Short mmCIF file of C-alpha atoms and ligand atoms in Angstrom, two decimals:
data_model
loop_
_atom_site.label_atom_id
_atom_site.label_comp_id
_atom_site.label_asym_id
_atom_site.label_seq_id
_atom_site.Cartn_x
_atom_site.Cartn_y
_atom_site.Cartn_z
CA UNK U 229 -41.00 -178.84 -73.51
CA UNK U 230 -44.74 -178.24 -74.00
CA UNK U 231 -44.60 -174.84 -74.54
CA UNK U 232 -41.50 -175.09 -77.35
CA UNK U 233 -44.43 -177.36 -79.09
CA UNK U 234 -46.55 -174.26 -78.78
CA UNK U 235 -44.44 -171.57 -80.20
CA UNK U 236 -45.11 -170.13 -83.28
CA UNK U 237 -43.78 -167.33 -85.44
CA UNK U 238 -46.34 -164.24 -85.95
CA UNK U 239 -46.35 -162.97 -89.47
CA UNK U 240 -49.29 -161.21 -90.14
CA UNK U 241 -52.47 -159.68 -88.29
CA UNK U 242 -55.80 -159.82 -88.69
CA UNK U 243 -58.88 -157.49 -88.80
CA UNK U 244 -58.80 -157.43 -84.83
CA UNK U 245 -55.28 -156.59 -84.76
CA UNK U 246 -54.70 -160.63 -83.75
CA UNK U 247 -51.83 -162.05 -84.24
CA UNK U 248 -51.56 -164.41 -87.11
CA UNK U 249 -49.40 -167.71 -87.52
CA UNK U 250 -49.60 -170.91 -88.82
CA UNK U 251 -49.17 -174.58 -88.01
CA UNK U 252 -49.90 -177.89 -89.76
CA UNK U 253 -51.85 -175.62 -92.39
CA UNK U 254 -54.24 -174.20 -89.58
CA UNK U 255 -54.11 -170.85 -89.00
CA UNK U 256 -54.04 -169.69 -85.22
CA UNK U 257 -54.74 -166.22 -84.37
CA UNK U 258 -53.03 -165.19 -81.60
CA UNK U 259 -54.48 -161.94 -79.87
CA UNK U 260 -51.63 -159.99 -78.36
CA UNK U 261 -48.96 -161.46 -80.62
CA UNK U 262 -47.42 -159.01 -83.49
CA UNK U 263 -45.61 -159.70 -86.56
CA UNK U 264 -42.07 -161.03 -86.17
CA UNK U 265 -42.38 -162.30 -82.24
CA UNK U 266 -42.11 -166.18 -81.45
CA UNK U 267 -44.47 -166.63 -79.00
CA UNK U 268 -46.43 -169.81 -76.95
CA UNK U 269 -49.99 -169.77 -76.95
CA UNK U 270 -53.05 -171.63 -76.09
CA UNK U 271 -56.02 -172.46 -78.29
CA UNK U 272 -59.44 -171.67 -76.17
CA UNK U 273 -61.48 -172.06 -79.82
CA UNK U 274 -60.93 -174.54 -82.05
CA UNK U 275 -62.57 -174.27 -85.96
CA UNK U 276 -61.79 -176.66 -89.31
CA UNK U 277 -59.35 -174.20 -90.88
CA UNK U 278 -58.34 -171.79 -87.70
CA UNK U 279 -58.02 -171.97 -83.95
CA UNK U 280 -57.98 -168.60 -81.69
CA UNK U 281 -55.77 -168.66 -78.91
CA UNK U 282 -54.44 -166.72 -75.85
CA UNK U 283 -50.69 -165.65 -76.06
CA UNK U 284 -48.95 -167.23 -73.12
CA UNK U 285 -45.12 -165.70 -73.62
CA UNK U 286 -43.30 -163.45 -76.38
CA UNK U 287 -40.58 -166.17 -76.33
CA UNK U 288 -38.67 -163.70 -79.14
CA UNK U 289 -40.25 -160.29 -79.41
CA UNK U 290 -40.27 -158.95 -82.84
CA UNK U 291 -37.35 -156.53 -83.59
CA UNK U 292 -39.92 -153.92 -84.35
CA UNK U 293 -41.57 -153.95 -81.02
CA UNK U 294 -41.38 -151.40 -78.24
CA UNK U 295 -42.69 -150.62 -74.89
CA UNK U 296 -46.11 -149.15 -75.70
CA UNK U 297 -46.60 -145.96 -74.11
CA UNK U 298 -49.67 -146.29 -72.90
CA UNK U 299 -50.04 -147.60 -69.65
CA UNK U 300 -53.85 -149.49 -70.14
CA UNK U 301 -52.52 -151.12 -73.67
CA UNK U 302 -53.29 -154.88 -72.26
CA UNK U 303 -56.52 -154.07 -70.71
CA UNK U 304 -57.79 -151.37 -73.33
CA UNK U 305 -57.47 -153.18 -76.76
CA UNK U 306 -58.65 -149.93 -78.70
CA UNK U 307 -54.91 -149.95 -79.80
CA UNK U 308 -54.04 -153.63 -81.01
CA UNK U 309 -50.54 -152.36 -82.71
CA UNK U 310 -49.04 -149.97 -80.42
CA UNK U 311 -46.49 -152.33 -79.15
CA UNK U 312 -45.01 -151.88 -82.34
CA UNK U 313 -42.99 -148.92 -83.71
CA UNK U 314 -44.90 -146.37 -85.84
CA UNK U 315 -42.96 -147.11 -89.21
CA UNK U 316 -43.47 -150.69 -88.51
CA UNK U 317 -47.09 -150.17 -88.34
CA UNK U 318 -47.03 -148.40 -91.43
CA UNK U 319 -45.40 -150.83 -93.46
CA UNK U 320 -47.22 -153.92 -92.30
CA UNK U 321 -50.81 -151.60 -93.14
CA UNK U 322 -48.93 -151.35 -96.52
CA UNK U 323 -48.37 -154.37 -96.90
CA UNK U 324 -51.66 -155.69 -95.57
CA UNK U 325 -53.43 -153.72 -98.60
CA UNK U 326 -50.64 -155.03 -101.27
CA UNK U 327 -51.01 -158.67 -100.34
CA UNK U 328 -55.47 -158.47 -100.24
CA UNK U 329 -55.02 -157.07 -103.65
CA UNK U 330 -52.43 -160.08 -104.58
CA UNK U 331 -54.11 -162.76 -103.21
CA UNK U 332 -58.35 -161.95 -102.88
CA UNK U 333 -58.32 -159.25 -105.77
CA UNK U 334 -55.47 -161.37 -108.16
CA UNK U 335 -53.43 -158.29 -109.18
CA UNK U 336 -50.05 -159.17 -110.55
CA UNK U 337 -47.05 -156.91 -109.39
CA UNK U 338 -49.64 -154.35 -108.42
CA UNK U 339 -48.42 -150.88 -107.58
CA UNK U 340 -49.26 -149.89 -103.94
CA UNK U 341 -48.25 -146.31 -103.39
CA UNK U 342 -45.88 -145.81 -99.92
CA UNK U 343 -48.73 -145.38 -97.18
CA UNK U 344 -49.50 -141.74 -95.75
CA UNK U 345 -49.06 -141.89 -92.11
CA UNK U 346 -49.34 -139.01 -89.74
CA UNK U 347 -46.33 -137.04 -88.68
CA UNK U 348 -47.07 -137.32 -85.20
CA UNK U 349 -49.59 -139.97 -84.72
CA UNK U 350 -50.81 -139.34 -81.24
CA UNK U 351 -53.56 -137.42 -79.55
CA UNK U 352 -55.07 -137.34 -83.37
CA UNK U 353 -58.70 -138.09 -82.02
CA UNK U 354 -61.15 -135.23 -81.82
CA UNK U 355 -64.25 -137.76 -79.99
CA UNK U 356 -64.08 -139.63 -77.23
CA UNK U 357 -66.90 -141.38 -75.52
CA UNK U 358 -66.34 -142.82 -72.11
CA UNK U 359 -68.53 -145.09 -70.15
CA UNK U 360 -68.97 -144.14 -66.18
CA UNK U 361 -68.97 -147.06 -64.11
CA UNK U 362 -67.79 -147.99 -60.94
CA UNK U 363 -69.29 -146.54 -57.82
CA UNK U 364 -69.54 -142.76 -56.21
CA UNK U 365 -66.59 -143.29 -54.06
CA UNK U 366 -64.56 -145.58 -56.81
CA UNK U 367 -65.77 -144.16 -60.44
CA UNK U 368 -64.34 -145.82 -63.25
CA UNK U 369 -64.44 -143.00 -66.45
CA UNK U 370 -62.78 -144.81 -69.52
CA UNK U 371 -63.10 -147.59 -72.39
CA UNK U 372 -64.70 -150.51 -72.65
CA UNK U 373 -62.18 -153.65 -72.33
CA UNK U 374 -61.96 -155.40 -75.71
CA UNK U 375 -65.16 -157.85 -76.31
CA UNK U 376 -66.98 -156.99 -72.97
CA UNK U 377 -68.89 -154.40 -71.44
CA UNK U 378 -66.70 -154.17 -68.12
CA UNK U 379 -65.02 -150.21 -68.71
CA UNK U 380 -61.30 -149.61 -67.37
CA UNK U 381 -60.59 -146.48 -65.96
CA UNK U 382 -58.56 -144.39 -68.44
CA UNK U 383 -56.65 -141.57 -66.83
CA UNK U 384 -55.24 -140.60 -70.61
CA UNK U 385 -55.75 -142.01 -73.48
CA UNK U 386 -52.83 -140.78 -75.73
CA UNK U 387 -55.23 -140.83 -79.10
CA UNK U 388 -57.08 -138.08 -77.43
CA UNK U 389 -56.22 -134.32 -76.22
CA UNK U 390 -54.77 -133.86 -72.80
CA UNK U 391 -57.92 -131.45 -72.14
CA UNK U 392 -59.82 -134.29 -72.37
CA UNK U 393 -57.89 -136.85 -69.40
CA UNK U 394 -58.45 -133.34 -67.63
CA UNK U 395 -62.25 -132.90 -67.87
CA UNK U 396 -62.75 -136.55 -67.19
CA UNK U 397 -60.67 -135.88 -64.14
CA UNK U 398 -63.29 -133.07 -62.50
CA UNK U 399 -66.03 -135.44 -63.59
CA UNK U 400 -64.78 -138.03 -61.15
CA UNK U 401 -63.66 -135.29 -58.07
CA UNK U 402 -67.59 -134.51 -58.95
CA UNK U 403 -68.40 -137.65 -58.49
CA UNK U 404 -66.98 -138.17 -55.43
CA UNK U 405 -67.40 -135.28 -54.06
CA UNK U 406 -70.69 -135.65 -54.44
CA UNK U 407 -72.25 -138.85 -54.34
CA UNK U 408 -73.41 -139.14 -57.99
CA UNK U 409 -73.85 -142.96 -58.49
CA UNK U 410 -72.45 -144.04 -61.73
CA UNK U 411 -75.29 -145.87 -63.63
CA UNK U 412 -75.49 -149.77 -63.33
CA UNK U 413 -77.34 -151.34 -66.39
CA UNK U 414 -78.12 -154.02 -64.57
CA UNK U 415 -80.64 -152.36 -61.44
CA UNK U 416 -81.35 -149.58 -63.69
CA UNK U 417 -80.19 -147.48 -60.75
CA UNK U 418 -77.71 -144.64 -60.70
CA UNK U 419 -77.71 -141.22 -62.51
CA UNK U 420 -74.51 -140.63 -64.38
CA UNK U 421 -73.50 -143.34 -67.53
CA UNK U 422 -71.07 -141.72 -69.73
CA UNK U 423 -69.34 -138.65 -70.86
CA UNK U 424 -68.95 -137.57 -74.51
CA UNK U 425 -65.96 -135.62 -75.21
CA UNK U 426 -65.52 -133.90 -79.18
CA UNK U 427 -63.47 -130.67 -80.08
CA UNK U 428 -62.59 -128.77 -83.12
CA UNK U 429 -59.21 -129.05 -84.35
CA UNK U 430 -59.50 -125.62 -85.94
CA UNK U 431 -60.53 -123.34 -83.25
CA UNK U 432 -59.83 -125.89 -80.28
CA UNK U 433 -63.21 -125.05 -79.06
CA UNK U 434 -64.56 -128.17 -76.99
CA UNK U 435 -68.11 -129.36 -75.89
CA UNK U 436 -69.15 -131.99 -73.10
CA UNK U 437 -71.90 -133.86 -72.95
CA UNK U 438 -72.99 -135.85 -69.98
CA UNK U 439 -75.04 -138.30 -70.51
CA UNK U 440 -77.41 -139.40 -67.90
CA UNK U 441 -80.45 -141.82 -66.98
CA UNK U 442 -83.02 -139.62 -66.27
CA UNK U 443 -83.48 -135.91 -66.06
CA UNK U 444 -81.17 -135.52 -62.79
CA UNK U 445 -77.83 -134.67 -62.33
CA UNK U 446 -77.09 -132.83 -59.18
CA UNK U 447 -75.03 -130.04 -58.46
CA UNK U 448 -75.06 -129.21 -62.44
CA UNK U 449 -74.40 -125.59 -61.64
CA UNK U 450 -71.01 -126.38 -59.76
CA UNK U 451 -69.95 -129.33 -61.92
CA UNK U 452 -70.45 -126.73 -64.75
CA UNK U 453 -68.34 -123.80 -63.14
CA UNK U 454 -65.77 -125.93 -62.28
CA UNK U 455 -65.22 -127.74 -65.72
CA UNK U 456 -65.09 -124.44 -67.08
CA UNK U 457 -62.63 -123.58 -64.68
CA UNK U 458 -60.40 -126.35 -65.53
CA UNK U 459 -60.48 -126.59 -69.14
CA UNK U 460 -61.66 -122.56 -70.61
CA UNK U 461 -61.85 -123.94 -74.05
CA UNK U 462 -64.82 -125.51 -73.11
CA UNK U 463 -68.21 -123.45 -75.11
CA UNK U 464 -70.18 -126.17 -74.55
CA UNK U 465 -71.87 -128.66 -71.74
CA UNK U 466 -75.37 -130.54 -72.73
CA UNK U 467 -76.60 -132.64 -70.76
CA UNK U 468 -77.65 -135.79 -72.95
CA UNK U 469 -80.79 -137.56 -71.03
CA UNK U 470 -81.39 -141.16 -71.97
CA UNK U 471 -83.98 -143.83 -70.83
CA UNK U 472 -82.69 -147.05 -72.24
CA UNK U 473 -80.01 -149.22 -70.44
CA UNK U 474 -77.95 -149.26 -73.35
CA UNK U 475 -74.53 -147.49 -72.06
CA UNK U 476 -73.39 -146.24 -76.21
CA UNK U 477 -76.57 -143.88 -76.48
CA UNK U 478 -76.17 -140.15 -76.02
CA UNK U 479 -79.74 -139.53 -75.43
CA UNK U 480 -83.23 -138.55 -76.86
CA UNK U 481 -83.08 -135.15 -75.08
CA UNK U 482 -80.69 -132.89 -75.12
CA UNK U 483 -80.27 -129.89 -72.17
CA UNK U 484 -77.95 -127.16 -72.88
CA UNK U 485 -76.37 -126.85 -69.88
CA UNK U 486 -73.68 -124.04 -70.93
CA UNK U 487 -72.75 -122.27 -73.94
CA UNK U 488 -73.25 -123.03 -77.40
CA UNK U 489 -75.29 -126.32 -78.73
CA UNK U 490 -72.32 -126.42 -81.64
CA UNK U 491 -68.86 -126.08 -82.50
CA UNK U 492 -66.95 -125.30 -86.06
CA UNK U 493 -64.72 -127.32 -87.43
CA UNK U 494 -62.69 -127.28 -90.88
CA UNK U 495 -61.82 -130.15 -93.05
CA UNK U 496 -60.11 -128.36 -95.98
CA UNK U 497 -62.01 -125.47 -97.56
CA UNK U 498 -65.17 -126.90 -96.02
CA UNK U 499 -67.16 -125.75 -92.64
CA UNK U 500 -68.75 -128.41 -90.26
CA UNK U 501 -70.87 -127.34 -87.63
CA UNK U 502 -71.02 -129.98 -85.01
CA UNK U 503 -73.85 -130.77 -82.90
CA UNK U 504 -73.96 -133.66 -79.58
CA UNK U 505 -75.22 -136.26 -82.20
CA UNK U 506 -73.58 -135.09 -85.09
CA UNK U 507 -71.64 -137.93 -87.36
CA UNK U 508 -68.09 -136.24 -88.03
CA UNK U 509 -64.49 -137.79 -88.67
CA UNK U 510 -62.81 -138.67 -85.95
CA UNK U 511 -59.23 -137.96 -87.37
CA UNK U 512 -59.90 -134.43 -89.39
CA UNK U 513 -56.39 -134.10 -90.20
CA UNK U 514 -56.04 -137.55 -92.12
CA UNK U 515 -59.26 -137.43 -93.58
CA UNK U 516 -58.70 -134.40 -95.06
CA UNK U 517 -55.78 -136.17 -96.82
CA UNK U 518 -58.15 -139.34 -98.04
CA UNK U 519 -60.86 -137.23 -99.34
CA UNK U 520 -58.57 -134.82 -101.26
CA UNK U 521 -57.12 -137.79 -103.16
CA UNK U 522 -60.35 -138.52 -103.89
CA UNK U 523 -61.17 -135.46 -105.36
CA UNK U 524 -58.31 -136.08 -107.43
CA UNK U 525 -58.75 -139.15 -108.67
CA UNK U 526 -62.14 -138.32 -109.66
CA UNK U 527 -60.40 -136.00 -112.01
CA UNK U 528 -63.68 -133.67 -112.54
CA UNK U 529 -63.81 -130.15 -115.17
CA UNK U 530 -67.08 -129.48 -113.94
CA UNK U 531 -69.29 -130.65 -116.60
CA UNK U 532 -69.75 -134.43 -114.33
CA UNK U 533 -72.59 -136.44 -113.05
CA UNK U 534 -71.76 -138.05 -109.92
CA UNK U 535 -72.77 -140.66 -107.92
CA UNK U 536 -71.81 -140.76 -104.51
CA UNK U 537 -72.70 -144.58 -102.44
CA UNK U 538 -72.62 -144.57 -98.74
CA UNK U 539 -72.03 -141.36 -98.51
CA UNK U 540 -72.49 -140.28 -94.88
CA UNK U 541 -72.88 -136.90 -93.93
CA UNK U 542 -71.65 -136.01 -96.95
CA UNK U 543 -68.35 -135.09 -96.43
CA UNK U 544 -66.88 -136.28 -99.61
CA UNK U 545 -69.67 -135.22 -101.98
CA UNK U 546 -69.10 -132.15 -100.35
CA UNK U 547 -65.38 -132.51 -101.68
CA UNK U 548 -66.58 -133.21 -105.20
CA UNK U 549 -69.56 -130.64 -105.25
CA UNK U 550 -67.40 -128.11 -105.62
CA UNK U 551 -66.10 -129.42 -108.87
CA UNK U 552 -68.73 -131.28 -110.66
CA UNK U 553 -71.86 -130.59 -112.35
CA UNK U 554 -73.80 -132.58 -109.80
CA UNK U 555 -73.24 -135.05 -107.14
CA UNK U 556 -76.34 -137.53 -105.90
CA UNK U 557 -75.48 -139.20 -102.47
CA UNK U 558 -76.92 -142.36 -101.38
CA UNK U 559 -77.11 -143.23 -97.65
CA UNK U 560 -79.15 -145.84 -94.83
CA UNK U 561 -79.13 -143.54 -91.93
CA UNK U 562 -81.82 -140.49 -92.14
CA UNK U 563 -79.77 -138.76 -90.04
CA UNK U 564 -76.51 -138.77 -91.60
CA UNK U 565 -78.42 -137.59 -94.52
CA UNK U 566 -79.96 -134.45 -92.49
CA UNK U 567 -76.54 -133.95 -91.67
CA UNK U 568 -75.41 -134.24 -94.97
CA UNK U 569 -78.19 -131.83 -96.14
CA UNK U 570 -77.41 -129.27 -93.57
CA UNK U 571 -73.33 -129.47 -94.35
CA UNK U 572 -74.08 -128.46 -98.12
CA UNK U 573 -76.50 -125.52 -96.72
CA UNK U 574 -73.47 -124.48 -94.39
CA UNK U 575 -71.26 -124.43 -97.45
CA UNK U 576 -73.43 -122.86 -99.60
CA UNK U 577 -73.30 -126.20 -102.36
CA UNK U 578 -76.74 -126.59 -104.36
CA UNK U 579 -75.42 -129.15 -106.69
CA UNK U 580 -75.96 -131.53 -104.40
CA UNK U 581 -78.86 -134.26 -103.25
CA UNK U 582 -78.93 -137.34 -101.96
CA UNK U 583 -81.31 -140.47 -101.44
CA UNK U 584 -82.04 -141.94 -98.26
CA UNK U 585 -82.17 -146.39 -98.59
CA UNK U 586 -80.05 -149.30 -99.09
CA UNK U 587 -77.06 -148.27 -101.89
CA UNK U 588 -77.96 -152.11 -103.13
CA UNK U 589 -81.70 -150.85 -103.64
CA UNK U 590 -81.33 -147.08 -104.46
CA UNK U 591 -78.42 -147.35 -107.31
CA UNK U 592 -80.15 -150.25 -109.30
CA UNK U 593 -83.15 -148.55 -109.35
CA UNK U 594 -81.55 -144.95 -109.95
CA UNK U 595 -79.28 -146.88 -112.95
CA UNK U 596 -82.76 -149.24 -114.22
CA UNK U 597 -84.57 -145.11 -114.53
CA UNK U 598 -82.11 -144.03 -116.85
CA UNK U 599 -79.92 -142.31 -114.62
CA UNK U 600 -76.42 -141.91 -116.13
CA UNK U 601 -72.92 -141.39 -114.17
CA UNK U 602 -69.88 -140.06 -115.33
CA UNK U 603 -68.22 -140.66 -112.21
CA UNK U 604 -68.92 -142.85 -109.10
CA UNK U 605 -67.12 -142.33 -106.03
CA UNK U 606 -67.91 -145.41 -102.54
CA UNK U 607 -67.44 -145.24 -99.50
CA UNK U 608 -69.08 -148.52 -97.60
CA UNK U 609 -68.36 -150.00 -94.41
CA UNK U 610 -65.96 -152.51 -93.65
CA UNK U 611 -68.52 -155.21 -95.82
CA UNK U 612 -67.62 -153.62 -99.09
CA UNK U 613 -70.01 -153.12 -101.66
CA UNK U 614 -72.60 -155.51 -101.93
CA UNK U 615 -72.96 -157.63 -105.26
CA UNK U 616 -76.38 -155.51 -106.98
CA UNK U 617 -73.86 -152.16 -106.19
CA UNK U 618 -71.17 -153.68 -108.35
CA UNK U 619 -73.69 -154.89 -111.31
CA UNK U 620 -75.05 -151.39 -110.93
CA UNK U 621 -72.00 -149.81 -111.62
CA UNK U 622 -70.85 -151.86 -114.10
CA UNK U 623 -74.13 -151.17 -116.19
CA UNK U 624 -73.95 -147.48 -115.87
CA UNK U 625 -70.23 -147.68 -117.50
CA UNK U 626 -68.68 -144.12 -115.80
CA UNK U 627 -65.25 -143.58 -117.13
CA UNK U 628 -63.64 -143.31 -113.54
CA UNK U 629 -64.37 -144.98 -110.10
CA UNK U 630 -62.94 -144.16 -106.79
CA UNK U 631 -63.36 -146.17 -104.07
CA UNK U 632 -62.77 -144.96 -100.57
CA UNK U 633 -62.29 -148.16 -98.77
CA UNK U 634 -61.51 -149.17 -94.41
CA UNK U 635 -60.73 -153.18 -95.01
CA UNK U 636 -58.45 -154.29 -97.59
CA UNK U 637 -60.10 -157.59 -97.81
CA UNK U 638 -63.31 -156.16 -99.10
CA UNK U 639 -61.53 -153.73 -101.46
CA UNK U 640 -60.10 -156.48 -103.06
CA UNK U 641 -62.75 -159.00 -104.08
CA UNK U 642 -64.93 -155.97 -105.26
CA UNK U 643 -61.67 -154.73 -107.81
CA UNK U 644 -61.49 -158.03 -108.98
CA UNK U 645 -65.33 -157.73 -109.99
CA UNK U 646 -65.18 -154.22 -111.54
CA UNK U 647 -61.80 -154.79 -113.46
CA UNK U 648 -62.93 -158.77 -114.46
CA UNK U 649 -66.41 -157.61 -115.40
CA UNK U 650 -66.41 -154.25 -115.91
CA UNK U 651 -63.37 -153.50 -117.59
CA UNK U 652 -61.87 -151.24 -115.29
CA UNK U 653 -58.22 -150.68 -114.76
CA UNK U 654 -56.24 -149.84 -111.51
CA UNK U 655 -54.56 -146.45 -112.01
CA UNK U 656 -53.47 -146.07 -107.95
CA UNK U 657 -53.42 -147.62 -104.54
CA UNK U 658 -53.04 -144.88 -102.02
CA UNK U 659 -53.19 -146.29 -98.62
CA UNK U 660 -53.43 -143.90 -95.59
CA UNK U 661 -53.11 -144.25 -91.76
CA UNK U 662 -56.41 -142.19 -90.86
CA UNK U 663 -56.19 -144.72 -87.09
CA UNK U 664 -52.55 -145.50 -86.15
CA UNK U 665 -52.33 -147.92 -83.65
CA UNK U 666 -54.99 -149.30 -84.31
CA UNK U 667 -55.42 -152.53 -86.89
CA UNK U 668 -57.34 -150.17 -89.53
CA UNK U 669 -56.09 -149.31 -93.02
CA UNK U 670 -58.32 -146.95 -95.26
CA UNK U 671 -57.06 -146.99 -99.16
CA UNK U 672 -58.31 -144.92 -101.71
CA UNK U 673 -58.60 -146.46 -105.23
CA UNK U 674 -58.95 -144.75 -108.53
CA UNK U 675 -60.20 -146.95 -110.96
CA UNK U 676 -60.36 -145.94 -115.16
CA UNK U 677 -62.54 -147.76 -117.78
CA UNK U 678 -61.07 -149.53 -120.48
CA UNK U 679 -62.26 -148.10 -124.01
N1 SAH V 239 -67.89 -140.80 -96.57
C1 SAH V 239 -68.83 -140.85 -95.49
C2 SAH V 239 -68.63 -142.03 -94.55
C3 SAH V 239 -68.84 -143.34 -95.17
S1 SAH V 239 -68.85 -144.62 -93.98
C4 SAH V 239 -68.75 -139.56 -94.71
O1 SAH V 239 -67.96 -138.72 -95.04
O2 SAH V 239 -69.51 -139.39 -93.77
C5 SAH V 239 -69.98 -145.73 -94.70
C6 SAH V 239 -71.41 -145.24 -94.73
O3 SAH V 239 -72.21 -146.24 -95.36
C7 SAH V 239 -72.04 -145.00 -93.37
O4 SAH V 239 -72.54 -143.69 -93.33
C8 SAH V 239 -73.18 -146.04 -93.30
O5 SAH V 239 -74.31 -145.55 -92.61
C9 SAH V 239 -73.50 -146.25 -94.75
N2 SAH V 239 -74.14 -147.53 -95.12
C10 SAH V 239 -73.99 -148.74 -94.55
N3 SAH V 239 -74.67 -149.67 -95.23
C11 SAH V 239 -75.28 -149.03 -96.26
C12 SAH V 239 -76.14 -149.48 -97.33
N4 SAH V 239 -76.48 -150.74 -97.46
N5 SAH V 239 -76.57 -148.55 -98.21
C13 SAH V 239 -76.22 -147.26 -98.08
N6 SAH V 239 -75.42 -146.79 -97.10
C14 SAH V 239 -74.97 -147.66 -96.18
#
């Protein structure tokens, strides 16, 4: 009986990809539960208005669920949603942007546009970074488990090419064979801490990068010949050498162990050359897709100013460069910038520069000078835009705004600001599925001023 006085009926997620259901007017979030199961649970955390729990049993699984095909999907977590059937997945992402701009943004019979999901949404990753842990006669090459820093071993993840289970595979026979000790953050001891995996979707051209404590990695030489030997679409190895005990770092050195230090990619008309450290879009194919609508919704003849917040390494002002008068990118991290900086020299763009700072510091300021925008285009993380970024725009008045957006939530509030106070209308929703599987939706906006 005490578990039918637990069940609950799933009917939405949340950011993490929980499960979401309510009872007595508290919300529960149930990781592991999906939309349209009954399942029992237990509460382990316990808040005024919500209560996390642990799913005990899918008492009724949701007609849309199916047996996920990867074999790690408990342990993993990187893909909250696969237990559910790709156009399932699509439609609750679609409907997960319609009901933020309903309820947070206060949109009346808004128009969301059907989503854009991938035609075959597997093995759509180009990057993957795998902690080593484990020992020399057991390594463990995978992901981390959800919330912890304890990696799985992941013999292939199906977001990410075959090549790559394959390499990871003669990185543990090297391993073993011989006697490399996987790094333990904890001693500080060991040599090898994780391996960092990227390709280029155009040319299928591949680079490794092993990332180590210290300057040694034995046996380089054979590890080398025999990756190659594996997987020929490998131009690349660096070794990445790092000091810290932090296991996400690639390094403050890098060794060019083999081949190239870069590889070419394509995202549209536009060349990328990719370094170890380079910041690049993980999904090429869908992003492609989100920054072309974009460029369309910022409906530019040439003759615009625009502004570009958060922009990154300027992949999108890259987009829009080729169209406008000017584009100005604003961006925190120096690097992305450099990247950014070296992009538009690869693509022979001059119409473009950027600022390096806070978007909430830089755009006031830039607006307060006189600076003038025809068109804005934003991109921020999952926070949104922050208040001064809003007021900003708002004061500069440019006739169209697109907003390039990864959490619906966010997106919504800051429409209700622009359109409320700035006298913007919503012209289209376009949600796409740049992560399937995963709880992520990305939207692009375009938003019009009202005369
Ligand atoms: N369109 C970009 C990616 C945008 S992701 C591209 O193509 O690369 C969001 C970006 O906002 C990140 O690059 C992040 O570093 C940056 N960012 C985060 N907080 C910021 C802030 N307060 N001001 C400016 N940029 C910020």
């Amino acid at each position: 009986m005490k578990s039918q006085a637990n069940s609950i009926n799933i009917v939405d997620i949340g950011d993490e990809g929980e499960g979401i259901g309510k009872q007595e007017g508290l919300t529960i979030f149930v990781s592991g539960g999906l939309p349209g199961d009954q399942v029992t649970y237990k509460i382990h955390t316990q808040k005024k208005s919500y209560a996390k729990a642990q799913l005990l049993e899918v008492v009724k699984p949701s007609p849309d669920r199916i047996t996920p095909p990867c074999e790690v999907y408990d342990t993993c977590g990187g893909c909250q949603i696969q237990a559910l059937n790709y156009d399932a997945q699509l439609k609750l992402k679609e409907k997960i942007v319609r009901e933020a701009l309903t309820r947070i943004g206060g949109f009346e019979n808004v128009e969301v546009n059907p989503i854009l999901g991938m035609e075959w949404p597997f093995r759509y990753r180009n990057k993957g970074h795998y902690p080593v842990q484990g020992t020399s006669k057991s390594p463990v090459i995978g992901f981390f488990k959800q919330h912890s820093h304890h990696a799985i071993d992941v013999k292939d993840c199906l977001l990410q090419d075959e090549r790559f289970a394959i390499i990871n595979q003669t990185i543990r026979k090297y391993i073993v064979d011989f006697d490399v000790a996987p790094f333990q953050p904890k001693t500080g001891k060991g040599i090898l801490k994780s391996v960092m995996i990227r390709k280029s979707e155009k040319t299928g051209e591949i680079m490794v990068v092993l990332v180590t404590h210290g300057r040694k990695l034995p046996m380089s030489k054979t590890l080398v010949a025999n990756l190659i030997a594996k997987t020929p679409d490998i131009v690349s190895v660096i070794q990445g050498i790092d000091e810290s005990r932090e296991i996400r770092e690639l390094g403050q050195d890098f060794k060019l162990l083999y081949g190239k230090e870069t590889i070419v990619d394509q995202i549209g008309s536009l060349t990328f050359e990719i370094s170890a450290q380079s910041f690049y879009q993980v999904n090429a194919k869908q992003t492609e897709a989100l920054y072309e609508l974009a460029l369309d919704y910022a409906n530019l003849t040439g003759q615009e100013q625009v502004y570009e917040l958060y922009s990154g390494t300027g992949t999108i002002s890259l987009f829009l460069a080729k169209r406008a008068k000017s584009v100005h990118g604003v961006e925190i991290v120096p690097e992305a910038v450099e990247n950014a900086i070296k992009n538009a020299a690869f693509n022979q763009i001059d119409n473009m520069t950027f600022t390096v700072g806070k978007a909430e510091e830089i755009f006031p300021e830039l607006v307060a000078s006189g600076g003038s925008a025809d068109v804005v285009v934003v991109d921020p993380p999952r926070a949104g835009c922050a208040p001064e970024v809003l007021e900003a725009i708002i004061k500069v008045k440019p006739k169209r705004i697109v907003y390039v957006s990864c959490k619906p939530s966010t997106l919504a509030r800051d429409l209700k600001r622009l359109s409320e106070e700035g006298k913007y209308a919503l012209k289209a929703v376009q949600p796409v599925d740049v992560f399937g599987h995963t709880a992520h939706v990305e939207t692009v906006v375009s938003l019009e001023r009202i005369e």
